[in-house]
mmCIF file of C-alpha atoms in Angstrom:
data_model
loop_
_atom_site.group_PDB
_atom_site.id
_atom_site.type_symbol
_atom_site.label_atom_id
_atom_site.label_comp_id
_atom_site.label_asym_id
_atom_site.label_seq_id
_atom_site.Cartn_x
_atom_site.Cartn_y
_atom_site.Cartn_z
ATOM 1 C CA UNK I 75 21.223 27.578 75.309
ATOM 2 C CA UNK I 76 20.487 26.809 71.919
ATOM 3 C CA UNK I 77 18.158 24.123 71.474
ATOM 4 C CA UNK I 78 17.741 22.143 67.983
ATOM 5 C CA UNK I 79 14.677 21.959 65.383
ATOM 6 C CA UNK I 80 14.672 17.783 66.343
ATOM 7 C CA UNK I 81 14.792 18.488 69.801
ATOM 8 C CA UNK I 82 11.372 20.771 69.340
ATOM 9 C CA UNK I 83 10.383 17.977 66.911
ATOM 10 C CA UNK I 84 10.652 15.852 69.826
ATOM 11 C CA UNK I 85 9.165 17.668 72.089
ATOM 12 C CA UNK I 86 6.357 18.543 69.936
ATOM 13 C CA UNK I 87 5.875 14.799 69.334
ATOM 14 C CA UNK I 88 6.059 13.985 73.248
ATOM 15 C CA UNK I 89 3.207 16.546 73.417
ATOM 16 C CA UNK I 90 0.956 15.055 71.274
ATOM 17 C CA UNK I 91 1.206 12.096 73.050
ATOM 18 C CA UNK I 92 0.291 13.401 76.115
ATOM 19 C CA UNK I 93 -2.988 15.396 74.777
ATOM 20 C CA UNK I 94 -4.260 12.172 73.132
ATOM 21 C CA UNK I 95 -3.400 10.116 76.080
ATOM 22 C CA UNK I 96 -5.248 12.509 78.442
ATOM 23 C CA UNK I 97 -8.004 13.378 76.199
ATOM 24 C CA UNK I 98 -8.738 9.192 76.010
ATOM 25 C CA UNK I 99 -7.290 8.115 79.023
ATOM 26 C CA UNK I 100 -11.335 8.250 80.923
ATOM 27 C CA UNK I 101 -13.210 6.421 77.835
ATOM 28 C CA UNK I 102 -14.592 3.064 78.300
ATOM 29 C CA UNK I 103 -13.249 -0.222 76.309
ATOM 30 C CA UNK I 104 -14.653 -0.063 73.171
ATOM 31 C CA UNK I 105 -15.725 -3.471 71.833
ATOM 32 C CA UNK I 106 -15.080 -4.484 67.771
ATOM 33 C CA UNK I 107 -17.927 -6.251 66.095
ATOM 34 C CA UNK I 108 -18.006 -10.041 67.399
ATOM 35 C CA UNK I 109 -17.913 -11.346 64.263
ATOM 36 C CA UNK I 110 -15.125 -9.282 62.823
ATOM 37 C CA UNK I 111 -11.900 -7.774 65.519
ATOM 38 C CA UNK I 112 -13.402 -9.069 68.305
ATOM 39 C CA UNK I 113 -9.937 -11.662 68.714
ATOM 40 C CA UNK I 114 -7.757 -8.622 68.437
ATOM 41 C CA UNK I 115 -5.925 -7.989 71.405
ATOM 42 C CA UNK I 116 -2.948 -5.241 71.214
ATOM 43 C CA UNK I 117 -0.915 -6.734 74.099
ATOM 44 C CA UNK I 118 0.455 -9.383 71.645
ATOM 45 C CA UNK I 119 2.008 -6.722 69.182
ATOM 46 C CA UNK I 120 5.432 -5.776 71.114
ATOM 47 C CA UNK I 121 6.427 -9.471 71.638
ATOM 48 C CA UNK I 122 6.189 -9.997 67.885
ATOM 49 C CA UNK I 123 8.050 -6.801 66.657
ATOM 50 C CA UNK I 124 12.083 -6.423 66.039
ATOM 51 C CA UNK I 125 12.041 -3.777 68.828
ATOM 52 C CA UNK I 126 9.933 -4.804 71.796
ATOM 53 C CA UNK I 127 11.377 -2.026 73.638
ATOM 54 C CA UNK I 128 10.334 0.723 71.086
ATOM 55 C CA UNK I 129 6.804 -0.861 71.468
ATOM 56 C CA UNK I 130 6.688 -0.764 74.800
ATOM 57 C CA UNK I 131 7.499 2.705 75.070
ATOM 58 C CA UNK I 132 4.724 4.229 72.229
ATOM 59 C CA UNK I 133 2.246 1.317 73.773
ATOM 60 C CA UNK I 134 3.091 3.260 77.096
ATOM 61 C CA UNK I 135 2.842 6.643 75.807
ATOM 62 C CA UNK I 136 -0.797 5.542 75.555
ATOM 63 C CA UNK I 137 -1.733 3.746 78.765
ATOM 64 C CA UNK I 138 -5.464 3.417 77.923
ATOM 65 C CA UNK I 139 -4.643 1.916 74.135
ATOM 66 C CA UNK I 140 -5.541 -1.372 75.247
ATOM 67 C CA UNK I 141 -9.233 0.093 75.347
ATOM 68 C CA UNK I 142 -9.659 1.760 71.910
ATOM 69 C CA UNK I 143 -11.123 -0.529 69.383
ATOM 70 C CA UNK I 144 -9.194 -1.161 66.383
ATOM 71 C CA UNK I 145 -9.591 1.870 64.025
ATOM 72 C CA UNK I 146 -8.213 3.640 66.965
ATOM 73 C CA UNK I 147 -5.533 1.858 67.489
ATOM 74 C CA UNK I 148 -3.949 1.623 64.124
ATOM 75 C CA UNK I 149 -4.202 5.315 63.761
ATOM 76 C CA UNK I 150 -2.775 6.106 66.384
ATOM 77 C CA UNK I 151 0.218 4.178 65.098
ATOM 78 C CA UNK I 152 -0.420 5.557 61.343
ATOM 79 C CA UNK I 153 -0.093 9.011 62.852
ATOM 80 C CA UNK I 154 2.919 8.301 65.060
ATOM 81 C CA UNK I 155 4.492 7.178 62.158
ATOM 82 C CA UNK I 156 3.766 10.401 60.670
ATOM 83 C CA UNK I 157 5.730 12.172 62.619
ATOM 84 C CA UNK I 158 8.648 10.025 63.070
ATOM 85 C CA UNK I 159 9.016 10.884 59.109
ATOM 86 C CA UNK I 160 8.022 14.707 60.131
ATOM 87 C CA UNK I 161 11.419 14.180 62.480
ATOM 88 C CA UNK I 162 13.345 12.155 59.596
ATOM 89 C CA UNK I 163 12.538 14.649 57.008
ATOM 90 C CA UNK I 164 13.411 17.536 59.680
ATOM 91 C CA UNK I 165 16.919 16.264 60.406
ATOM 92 C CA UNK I 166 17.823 15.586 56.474
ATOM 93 C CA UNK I 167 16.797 19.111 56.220
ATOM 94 C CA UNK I 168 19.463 20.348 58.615
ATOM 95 C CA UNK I 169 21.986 17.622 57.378
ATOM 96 C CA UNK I 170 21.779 18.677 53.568
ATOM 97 C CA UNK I 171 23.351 21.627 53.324
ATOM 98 C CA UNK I 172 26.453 20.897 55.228
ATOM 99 C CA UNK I 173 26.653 17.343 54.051
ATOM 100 C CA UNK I 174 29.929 16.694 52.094
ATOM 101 C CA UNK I 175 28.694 15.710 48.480
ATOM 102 C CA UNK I 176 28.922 12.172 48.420
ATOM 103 C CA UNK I 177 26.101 12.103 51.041
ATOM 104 C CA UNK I 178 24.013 14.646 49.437
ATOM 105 C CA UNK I 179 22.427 12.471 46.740
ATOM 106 C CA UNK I 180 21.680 9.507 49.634
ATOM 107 C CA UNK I 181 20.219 12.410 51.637
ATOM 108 C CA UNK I 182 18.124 13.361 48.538
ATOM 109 C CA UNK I 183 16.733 9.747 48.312
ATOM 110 C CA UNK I 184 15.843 9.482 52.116
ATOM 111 C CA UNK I 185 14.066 13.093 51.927
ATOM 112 C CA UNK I 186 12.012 11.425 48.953
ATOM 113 C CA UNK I 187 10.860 8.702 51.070
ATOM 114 C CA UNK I 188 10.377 10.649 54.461
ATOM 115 C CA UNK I 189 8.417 13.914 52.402
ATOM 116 C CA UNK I 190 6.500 11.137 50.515
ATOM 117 C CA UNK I 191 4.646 9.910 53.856
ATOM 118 C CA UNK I 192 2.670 12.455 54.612
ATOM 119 C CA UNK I 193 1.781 13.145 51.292
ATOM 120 C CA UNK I 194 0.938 9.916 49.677
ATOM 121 C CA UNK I 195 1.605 7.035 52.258
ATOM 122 C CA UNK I 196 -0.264 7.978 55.220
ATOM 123 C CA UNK I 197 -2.946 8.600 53.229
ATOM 124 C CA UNK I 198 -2.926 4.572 51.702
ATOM 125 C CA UNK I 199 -2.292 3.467 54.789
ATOM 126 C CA UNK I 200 -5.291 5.218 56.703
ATOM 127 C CA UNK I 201 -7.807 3.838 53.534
ATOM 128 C CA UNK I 202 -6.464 0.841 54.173
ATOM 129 C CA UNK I 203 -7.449 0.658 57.705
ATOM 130 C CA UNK I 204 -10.610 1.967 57.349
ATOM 131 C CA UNK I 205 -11.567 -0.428 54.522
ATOM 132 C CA UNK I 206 -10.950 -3.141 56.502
ATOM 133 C CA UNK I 207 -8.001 -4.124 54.267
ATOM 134 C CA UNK I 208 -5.720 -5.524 56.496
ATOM 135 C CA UNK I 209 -3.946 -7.122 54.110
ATOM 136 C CA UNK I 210 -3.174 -4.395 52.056
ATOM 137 C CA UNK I 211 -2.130 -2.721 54.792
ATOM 138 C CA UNK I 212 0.327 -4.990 55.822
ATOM 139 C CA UNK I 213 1.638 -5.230 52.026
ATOM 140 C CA UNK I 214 2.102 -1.332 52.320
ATOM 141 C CA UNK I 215 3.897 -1.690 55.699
ATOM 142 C CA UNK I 216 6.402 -4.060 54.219
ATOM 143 C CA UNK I 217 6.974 -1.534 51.257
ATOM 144 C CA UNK I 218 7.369 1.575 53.342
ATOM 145 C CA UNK I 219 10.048 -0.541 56.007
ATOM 146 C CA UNK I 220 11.766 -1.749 52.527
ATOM 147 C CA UNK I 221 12.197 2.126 51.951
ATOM 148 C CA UNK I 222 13.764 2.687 55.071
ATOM 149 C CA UNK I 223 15.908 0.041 55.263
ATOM 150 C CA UNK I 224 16.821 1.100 51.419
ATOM 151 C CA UNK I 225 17.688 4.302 53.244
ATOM 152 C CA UNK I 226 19.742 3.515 55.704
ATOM 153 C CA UNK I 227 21.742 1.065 53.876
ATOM 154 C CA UNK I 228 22.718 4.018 51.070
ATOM 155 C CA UNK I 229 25.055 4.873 53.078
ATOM 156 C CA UNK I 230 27.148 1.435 53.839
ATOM 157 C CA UNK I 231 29.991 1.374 53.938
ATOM 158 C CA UNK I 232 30.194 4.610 55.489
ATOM 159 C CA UNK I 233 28.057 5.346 58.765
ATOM 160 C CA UNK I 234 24.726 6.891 58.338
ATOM 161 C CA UNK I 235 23.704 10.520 59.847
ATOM 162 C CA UNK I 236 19.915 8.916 59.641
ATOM 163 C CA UNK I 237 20.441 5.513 61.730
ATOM 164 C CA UNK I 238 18.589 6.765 64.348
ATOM 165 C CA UNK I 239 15.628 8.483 62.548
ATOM 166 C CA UNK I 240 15.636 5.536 60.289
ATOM 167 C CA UNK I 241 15.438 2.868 63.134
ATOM 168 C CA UNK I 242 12.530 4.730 65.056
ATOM 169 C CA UNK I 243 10.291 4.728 61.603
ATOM 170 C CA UNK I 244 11.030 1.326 60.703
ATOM 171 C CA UNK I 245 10.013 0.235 64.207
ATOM 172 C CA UNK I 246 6.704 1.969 64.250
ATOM 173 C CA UNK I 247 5.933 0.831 60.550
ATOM 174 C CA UNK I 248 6.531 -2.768 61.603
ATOM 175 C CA UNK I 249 4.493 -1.987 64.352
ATOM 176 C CA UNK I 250 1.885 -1.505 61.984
ATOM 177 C CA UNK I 251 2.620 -4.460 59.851
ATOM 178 C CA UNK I 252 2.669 -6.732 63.080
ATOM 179 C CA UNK I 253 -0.786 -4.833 64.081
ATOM 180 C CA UNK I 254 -1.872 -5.816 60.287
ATOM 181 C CA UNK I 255 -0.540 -9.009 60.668
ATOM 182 C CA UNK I 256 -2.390 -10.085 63.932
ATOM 183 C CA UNK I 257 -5.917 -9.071 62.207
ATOM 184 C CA UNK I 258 -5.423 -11.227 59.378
ATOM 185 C CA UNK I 259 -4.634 -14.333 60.983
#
């Protein structure tokens, strides 16, 4: 049986989830500085997001989140998102070079976006986080979910070979602008 590049992708990813839950899973709560994160509580992010059901299921890939401070917390969604584009960028890969031509260029603008994460986004967004900047980090959040939804919509009217790769990023990244969001206010 043959089994795909995503589906190692996904595997890989499922993985890495499990070796950070179990390397975390023993640690005791964590407390923020009182005068600072001390409000933040992570059990109000999935009832704010578009899709409480892909919340639930990365907030229960890490049972003992609701323990790590805040720093932890947001990079552990900074890096998920990482490798939702590491899956994106993977599955443009294997679309290009069969693609018929019309979809070529809108897969050339979606690899920009998902190869652009890693490289430059991630980067802004983890700075952000550790600066404190929550605000910024939220701005950034709306940018990058822009870019996916500026993805995914290339393709109307015809249906797009990225809908699902697109949909899981743009969940975790509002994730991380709901995350933002709560520490602000």
């Amino acid at each position: 049986m043959v089994v795909s590049s995503y589906t190692n992708s996904l595997m890989g990813l499922l993985i890495l989830l499990f070796a950070i839950t179990a390397s975390t899973a023993t640690r005791d709560v964590i407390t923020s500085d009182p005068n600072d994160e001390a409000h933040f509580d992570a059990h109000q992010i999935c009832p704010r997001v578009k899709d409480k059901d892909f919340c639930d299921m990365v907030m229960e890939s890490y049972v003992s989140i609701f323990g790590f401070d805040v720093k932890e917390v947001g990079t552990i969604f900074i890096d998920v998102s990482k490798n939702m584009a590491g899956f994106a960028n993977s599955k443009i890969l294997e679309l290009i070079p069969k693609a018929p031509d019309a979809q070529k260029a809108r897969l050339e603008h979606c690899n920009q976006i998902y190869t652009s994460f890693p490289q430059k986004d991630k980067g802004i967004l983890t700075q952000l986080l550790e600066k404190k900047d929550y605000v910024g980090l939220n701005r950034e959040a709306g940018i990058l979910a822009k870019h996916t939804t500026d993805c995914e919509d290339s393709f109307k009217p015809a249906p797009s070979p990225m809908t699902r790769e697109n949909s899981n990023f743009f969940n975790i990244i509002d994730m991380i602008s709901t995350f933002s969001y709560l520490l602000i206010h």
